[in-house]
mmCIF file of C-alpha atoms and ligand atoms in Angstrom:
data_model
loop_
_atom_site.group_PDB
_atom_site.id
_atom_site.type_symbol
_atom_site.label_atom_id
_atom_site.label_comp_id
_atom_site.label_asym_id
_atom_site.label_seq_id
_atom_site.Cartn_x
_atom_site.Cartn_y
_atom_site.Cartn_z
ATOM 1 C CA MET N 2 -7.144 12.882 1.598
ATOM 2 C CA GLN N 3 -8.426 13.761 5.063
ATOM 3 C CA GLY N 4 -6.166 12.752 7.948
ATOM 4 C CA VAL N 5 -7.014 10.821 11.093
ATOM 5 C CA PHE N 6 -7.262 12.514 14.463
ATOM 6 C CA ILE N 7 -6.441 10.391 17.543
ATOM 7 C CA THR N 8 -6.236 11.680 21.108
ATOM 8 C CA ILE N 9 -4.958 9.982 24.249
ATOM 9 C CA GLU N 10 -6.384 10.791 27.666
ATOM 10 C CA GLY N 11 -6.112 9.680 31.269
ATOM 11 C CA VAL N 12 -5.142 10.674 34.799
ATOM 12 C CA GLU N 13 -1.549 11.629 35.614
ATOM 13 C CA GLY N 14 0.754 8.632 35.712
ATOM 14 C CA SER N 15 -1.479 6.474 33.503
ATOM 15 C CA GLY N 16 1.314 6.050 30.937
ATOM 16 C CA LYS N 17 -0.075 8.283 28.155
ATOM 17 C CA SER N 18 3.239 9.690 27.037
ATOM 18 C CA THR N 19 4.974 6.297 26.920
ATOM 19 C CA GLN N 20 2.148 4.806 24.898
ATOM 20 C CA LEU N 21 1.942 7.767 22.539
ATOM 21 C CA LEU N 22 5.650 7.428 21.863
ATOM 22 C CA ARG N 23 5.305 3.700 21.196
ATOM 23 C CA LEU N 24 2.362 4.259 18.862
ATOM 24 C CA SER N 25 4.101 7.034 16.935
ATOM 25 C CA GLU N 26 7.233 4.899 16.546
ATOM 26 C CA ARG N 27 5.175 1.999 15.247
ATOM 27 C CA LEU N 28 3.432 4.244 12.702
ATOM 28 C CA ARG N 29 6.759 5.699 11.562
ATOM 29 C CA ARG N 30 8.169 2.188 11.115
ATOM 30 C CA LEU N 31 5.186 1.555 8.824
ATOM 31 C CA ASP N 32 6.157 4.677 6.874
ATOM 32 C CA LEU N 33 2.887 6.394 7.695
ATOM 33 C CA PRO N 34 2.698 10.207 7.926
ATOM 34 C CA VAL N 35 2.424 11.072 11.629
ATOM 35 C CA MET N 36 2.262 14.284 13.614
ATOM 36 C CA VAL N 37 2.599 14.037 17.402
ATOM 37 C CA SER N 38 1.666 16.863 19.734
ATOM 38 C CA LYS N 39 0.223 17.619 23.144
ATOM 39 C CA GLU N 40 -1.916 20.010 25.154
ATOM 40 C CA PRO N 41 -1.227 22.295 26.760
ATOM 41 C CA GLY N 42 1.930 23.366 24.909
ATOM 42 C CA GLY N 43 1.765 22.036 21.352
ATOM 43 C CA THR N 44 2.880 25.362 19.838
ATOM 44 C CA ALA N 45 5.594 27.858 20.832
ATOM 45 C CA LEU N 46 3.008 30.262 22.266
ATOM 46 C CA GLY N 47 1.219 27.320 23.839
ATOM 47 C CA ARG N 48 4.402 26.371 25.690
ATOM 48 C CA GLU N 49 4.336 29.787 27.343
ATOM 49 C CA LEU N 50 0.723 29.174 28.334
ATOM 50 C CA ARG N 51 1.708 25.727 29.653
ATOM 51 C CA ARG N 52 4.286 27.327 31.894
ATOM 52 C CA LEU N 53 1.765 29.899 33.119
ATOM 53 C CA LEU N 54 -0.795 27.179 33.759
ATOM 54 C CA LEU N 55 1.303 24.485 35.386
ATOM 55 C CA GLU N 56 4.260 26.137 37.107
ATOM 56 C CA ARG N 57 3.770 27.536 40.563
ATOM 57 C CA HIS N 58 3.697 31.322 40.407
ATOM 58 C CA GLY N 59 6.191 33.176 42.616
ATOM 59 C CA SER N 60 3.388 35.239 44.143
ATOM 60 C CA GLY N 61 1.592 32.121 45.368
ATOM 61 C CA GLU N 62 -1.478 33.244 43.417
ATOM 62 C CA THR N 63 -3.401 30.507 41.602
ATOM 63 C CA TRP N 64 -5.774 30.766 38.630
ATOM 64 C CA CYS N 65 -9.486 30.837 39.314
ATOM 65 C CA PRO N 66 -11.265 27.989 37.449
ATOM 66 C CA GLU N 67 -12.675 30.255 34.704
ATOM 67 C CA ALA N 68 -9.320 31.911 33.955
ATOM 68 C CA GLU N 69 -7.725 28.479 33.835
ATOM 69 C CA LEU N 70 -10.427 27.272 31.439
ATOM 70 C CA LEU N 71 -9.849 30.214 29.083
ATOM 71 C CA LEU N 72 -6.100 29.645 29.063
ATOM 72 C CA PHE N 73 -6.521 25.969 28.181
ATOM 73 C CA TYR N 74 -8.843 27.031 25.356
ATOM 74 C CA ALA N 75 -6.439 29.728 24.163
ATOM 75 C CA ASP N 76 -3.793 27.018 23.926
ATOM 76 C CA ARG N 77 -6.252 24.731 22.084
ATOM 77 C CA ALA N 78 -7.404 27.396 19.609
ATOM 78 C CA GLN N 79 -3.795 28.165 18.660
ATOM 79 C CA HIS N 80 -2.911 24.474 18.478
ATOM 80 C CA LEU N 81 -5.869 23.707 16.187
ATOM 81 C CA GLU N 82 -5.170 26.640 13.899
ATOM 82 C CA ALA N 83 -1.386 26.291 13.685
ATOM 83 C CA LEU N 84 -0.887 22.519 13.786
ATOM 84 C CA ILE N 85 -3.873 20.190 14.000
ATOM 85 C CA ARG N 86 -6.122 21.474 11.186
ATOM 86 C CA PRO N 87 -3.237 21.921 8.700
ATOM 87 C CA ALA N 88 -1.864 18.424 9.467
ATOM 88 C CA LEU N 89 -5.301 16.851 8.996
ATOM 89 C CA ALA N 90 -5.754 18.758 5.737
ATOM 90 C CA GLU N 91 -2.408 17.308 4.575
ATOM 91 C CA GLY N 92 -3.741 13.815 5.282
ATOM 92 C CA LYS N 93 -1.589 13.082 8.335
ATOM 93 C CA ILE N 94 -2.296 10.834 11.303
ATOM 94 C CA VAL N 95 -2.448 13.345 14.142
ATOM 95 C CA LEU N 96 -1.722 12.000 17.641
ATOM 96 C CA VAL N 97 -2.415 14.397 20.511
ATOM 97 C CA ASP N 98 -1.645 13.869 24.212
ATOM 98 C CA ARG N 99 -4.734 15.381 25.949
ATOM 99 C CA PHE N 100 -7.525 17.361 24.290
ATOM 100 C CA GLU N 101 -11.104 18.395 25.042
ATOM 101 C CA ASP N 102 -11.862 15.433 27.329
ATOM 102 C CA SER N 103 -9.129 16.622 29.716
ATOM 103 C CA THR N 104 -10.899 19.969 30.024
ATOM 104 C CA ARG N 105 -14.219 18.229 30.657
ATOM 105 C CA ALA N 106 -12.591 16.031 33.289
ATOM 106 C CA TYR N 107 -10.212 18.436 35.071
ATOM 107 C CA GLN N 108 -12.011 21.776 34.810
ATOM 108 C CA GLY N 109 -15.313 19.951 35.328
ATOM 109 C CA ALA N 110 -13.867 18.477 38.531
ATOM 110 C CA SER N 111 -12.842 22.033 39.540
ATOM 111 C CA GLY N 112 -16.478 23.118 39.265
ATOM 112 C CA VAL N 113 -16.712 24.660 35.763
ATOM 113 C CA ALA N 114 -20.180 24.134 34.225
ATOM 114 C CA GLU N 115 -20.550 21.865 31.177
ATOM 115 C CA SER N 116 -22.472 24.655 29.428
ATOM 116 C CA SER N 117 -19.410 26.957 29.597
ATOM 117 C CA MET N 118 -17.304 24.270 27.937
ATOM 118 C CA ASP N 119 -20.026 23.699 25.315
ATOM 119 C CA ARG N 120 -19.888 27.384 24.375
ATOM 120 C CA LEU N 121 -16.097 27.429 24.116
ATOM 121 C CA ASN N 122 -16.178 24.265 22.014
ATOM 122 C CA GLU N 123 -18.523 25.946 19.580
ATOM 123 C CA LEU N 124 -16.056 28.806 19.214
ATOM 124 C CA VAL N 125 -12.828 26.809 19.125
ATOM 125 C CA LEU N 126 -13.518 23.268 17.921
ATOM 126 C CA ARG N 127 -16.257 24.206 15.422
ATOM 127 C CA GLY N 128 -17.426 20.624 15.148
ATOM 128 C CA LEU N 129 -13.979 18.988 14.942
ATOM 129 C CA ARG N 130 -13.821 15.823 17.053
ATOM 130 C CA PRO N 131 -11.176 13.109 17.322
ATOM 131 C CA HIS N 132 -11.927 10.010 15.260
ATOM 132 C CA LEU N 133 -10.655 7.944 18.179
ATOM 133 C CA THR N 134 -9.818 8.688 21.804
ATOM 134 C CA LEU N 135 -7.628 6.217 23.682
ATOM 135 C CA MET N 136 -8.588 6.566 27.316
ATOM 136 C CA LEU N 137 -6.052 4.981 29.635
ATOM 137 C CA ASP N 138 -7.921 4.073 32.784
ATOM 138 C CA MET N 139 -6.258 3.564 36.135
ATOM 139 C CA ASP N 140 -7.035 4.056 39.803
ATOM 140 C CA PRO N 141 -5.453 7.425 40.745
ATOM 141 C CA GLU N 142 -4.098 5.910 43.949
ATOM 142 C CA ALA N 143 -1.823 3.712 41.828
ATOM 143 C CA SER N 144 -1.164 6.216 39.040
ATOM 144 C CA LEU N 145 -0.143 9.008 41.414
ATOM 145 C CA GLN N 146 2.232 6.608 43.116
ATOM 146 C CA ARG N 147 3.929 6.176 39.741
ATOM 147 C CA VAL N 148 4.208 9.972 39.497
ATOM 148 C CA GLU N 149 5.748 10.129 42.986
ATOM 149 C CA VAL N 150 8.308 7.483 42.130
ATOM 150 C CA ARG N 151 9.160 9.378 38.944
ATOM 151 C CA ASN N 152 9.514 12.652 40.864
ATOM 152 C CA LEU N 153 11.734 11.006 43.453
ATOM 153 C CA ALA N 154 13.926 9.665 40.665
ATOM 154 C CA LEU N 155 14.289 13.234 39.394
ATOM 155 C CA GLY N 156 16.153 14.194 42.552
ATOM 156 C CA ALA N 157 15.974 15.914 45.891
ATOM 157 C CA GLU N 158 14.219 18.988 44.535
ATOM 158 C CA PHE N 159 11.066 16.916 44.132
ATOM 159 C CA ALA N 160 11.647 14.520 47.013
ATOM 160 C CA GLU N 161 9.006 16.246 49.117
ATOM 161 C CA THR N 162 6.321 15.769 46.478
ATOM 162 C CA ARG N 163 3.470 13.704 47.894
ATOM 163 C CA PHE N 164 -0.155 13.795 46.902
ATOM 164 C CA ASP N 165 -2.352 14.541 49.895
ATOM 165 C CA GLU N 166 -5.879 13.220 50.446
ATOM 166 C CA ALA N 167 -7.553 16.325 48.913
ATOM 167 C CA GLU N 168 -5.517 15.935 45.732
ATOM 168 C CA LEU N 169 -6.276 12.241 45.605
ATOM 169 C CA GLU N 170 -9.986 13.026 45.951
ATOM 170 C CA PHE N 171 -9.725 15.534 43.078
ATOM 171 C CA HIS N 172 -8.038 12.944 40.864
ATOM 172 C CA ARG N 173 -10.743 10.404 41.738
ATOM 173 C CA ARG N 174 -13.330 12.898 40.485
ATOM 174 C CA VAL N 175 -11.273 13.440 37.326
ATOM 175 C CA ARG N 176 -11.141 9.696 36.711
ATOM 176 C CA ASN N 177 -14.904 9.336 37.206
ATOM 177 C CA ARG N 178 -15.472 12.097 34.676
ATOM 178 C CA PHE N 179 -13.226 10.328 32.174
ATOM 179 C CA LEU N 180 -15.195 7.115 32.763
ATOM 180 C CA ALA N 181 -18.500 8.935 32.208
ATOM 181 C CA ILE N 182 -17.174 10.408 28.947
ATOM 182 C CA ALA N 183 -16.175 6.908 27.787
ATOM 183 C CA GLN N 184 -19.631 5.616 28.624
ATOM 184 C CA ASN N 185 -21.396 8.466 26.830
ATOM 185 C CA HIS N 186 -19.248 8.251 23.678
ATOM 186 C CA PRO N 187 -18.707 4.522 23.120
ATOM 187 C CA ASN N 188 -18.091 4.934 19.384
ATOM 188 C CA ARG N 189 -15.313 7.469 19.789
ATOM 189 C CA VAL N 190 -13.683 6.434 23.072
ATOM 190 C CA ALA N 191 -11.741 3.207 23.654
ATOM 191 C CA LEU N 192 -11.341 2.551 27.368
ATOM 192 C CA ILE N 193 -7.982 0.818 27.912
ATOM 193 C CA PRO N 194 -6.962 -0.690 31.295
ATOM 194 C CA ALA N 195 -3.657 1.043 32.039
ATOM 195 C CA ARG N 196 -2.376 -0.993 35.005
ATOM 196 C CA ASP N 197 -1.356 -3.861 32.737
ATOM 197 C CA PRO N 198 2.281 -4.137 31.612
ATOM 198 C CA ALA N 199 3.195 -1.547 28.958
ATOM 199 C CA ASP N 200 3.450 -4.184 26.178
ATOM 200 C CA GLN N 201 -0.092 -5.334 26.900
ATOM 201 C CA VAL N 202 -1.419 -1.756 26.919
ATOM 202 C CA GLU N 203 0.382 -1.131 23.634
ATOM 203 C CA ALA N 204 -1.267 -4.230 22.107
ATOM 204 C CA ALA N 205 -4.731 -3.138 23.310
ATOM 205 C CA ILE N 206 -4.156 0.291 21.764
ATOM 206 C CA TRP N 207 -3.030 -1.184 18.458
ATOM 207 C CA GLN N 208 -6.171 -3.345 18.323
ATOM 208 C CA ARG N 209 -8.207 -0.145 18.236
ATOM 209 C CA VAL N 210 -5.937 1.945 16.042
ATOM 210 C CA ALA N 211 -5.184 -0.536 13.240
ATOM 211 C CA PRO N 212 -8.816 -0.996 12.045
ATOM 212 C CA LEU N 213 -9.379 2.772 12.075
ATOM 213 C CA LEU N 214 -6.295 3.339 9.940
ATOM 214 C CA ARG N 215 -7.282 0.564 7.537
ATOM 215 C CA SER N 216 -10.786 1.986 7.129
ATOM 216 C CA SER N 217 -9.240 5.430 6.552
ATOM 217 C CA GLY N 218 -7.086 4.132 3.697
ATOM 218 C CA PHE N 219 -3.753 3.892 5.542
ATOM 219 C CA GLY N 220 -3.296 0.137 5.116
ATOM 220 C CA ALA N 221 -1.787 -0.498 8.591
ATOM 221 C CA ASP N 222 -1.018 -4.129 9.521
HETATM 222 P P1 TMP T 316 0.437 16.482 31.192
HETATM 223 O O1 TMP T 316 1.720 16.652 31.871
HETATM 224 O O2 TMP T 316 -0.117 15.101 31.249
HETATM 225 O O3 TMP T 316 0.440 17.063 29.824
HETATM 226 O O4 TMP T 316 -0.589 17.300 32.067
HETATM 227 C C1 TMP T 316 -0.925 18.597 31.968
HETATM 228 C C2 TMP T 316 -1.825 18.986 33.127
HETATM 229 O O5 TMP T 316 -2.820 19.893 32.634
HETATM 230 C C3 TMP T 316 -2.576 17.845 33.774
HETATM 231 O O6 TMP T 316 -2.622 18.072 35.165
HETATM 232 C C4 TMP T 316 -3.972 17.967 33.223
HETATM 233 C C5 TMP T 316 -4.100 19.445 33.008
HETATM 234 N N1 TMP T 316 -5.074 19.820 31.966
HETATM 235 C C6 TMP T 316 -6.262 20.410 32.330
HETATM 236 O O7 TMP T 316 -6.517 20.599 33.524
HETATM 237 N N2 TMP T 316 -7.136 20.801 31.352
HETATM 238 C C7 TMP T 316 -6.891 20.620 30.029
HETATM 239 O O8 TMP T 316 -7.710 20.983 29.172
HETATM 240 C C8 TMP T 316 -5.639 19.995 29.653
HETATM 241 C C9 TMP T 316 -5.319 19.806 28.204
HETATM 242 C C10 TMP T 316 -4.759 19.624 30.645
#
């Protein structure tokens, strides 16, 4: 049996991780075979790439957009080979926090051409696409506020963290790219309003996931 591949996408603070956890717990309660992972950092080597990509480097140097793109794809290639393809071949329901759409949205917003991403997809994805993408949509102004509150709760070390206007503008571009992806791939992408209370978001997600699982032979109710 072939598995089912579901990704979850959205701007920072849109509640992806919470919802992915809720969904995976629900599937486990139903005794369904689930694998949960994320990008970047789904594999041990990928976690090293995640650190290189997301932690501030001591030198103050930052990645140029093309180097960043290649590192995200190195992480993805390893993730697909080591975890995603084998789990799908074993017939599992594979839930992944961020995938190709994040690259299209974030690296696209940083100025990387779509054609470069098309070429890397050919090399790395080789035609594999999620059966369903849950796209949690939220105004970045509100979602980044959630991130700030979370950072403040983490303690003084992060207390200075505030998103400035340039960052906000970047995240607005990211959101618009996500929205365009949803519009261009209506069969694959479910656009879910993410400002609603978590229980409501969870219900909206389940409305999209349950029929897919049923039609894939998983008998979810
Ligand atoms: P996360 O904490 O939600 O996993 O976010 C990881 C960060 O990496 C987030 O800022 C989005 C970014 N990202 C990209 O820029 N391109 C990508 O392809 C992926 C997977 C993540």
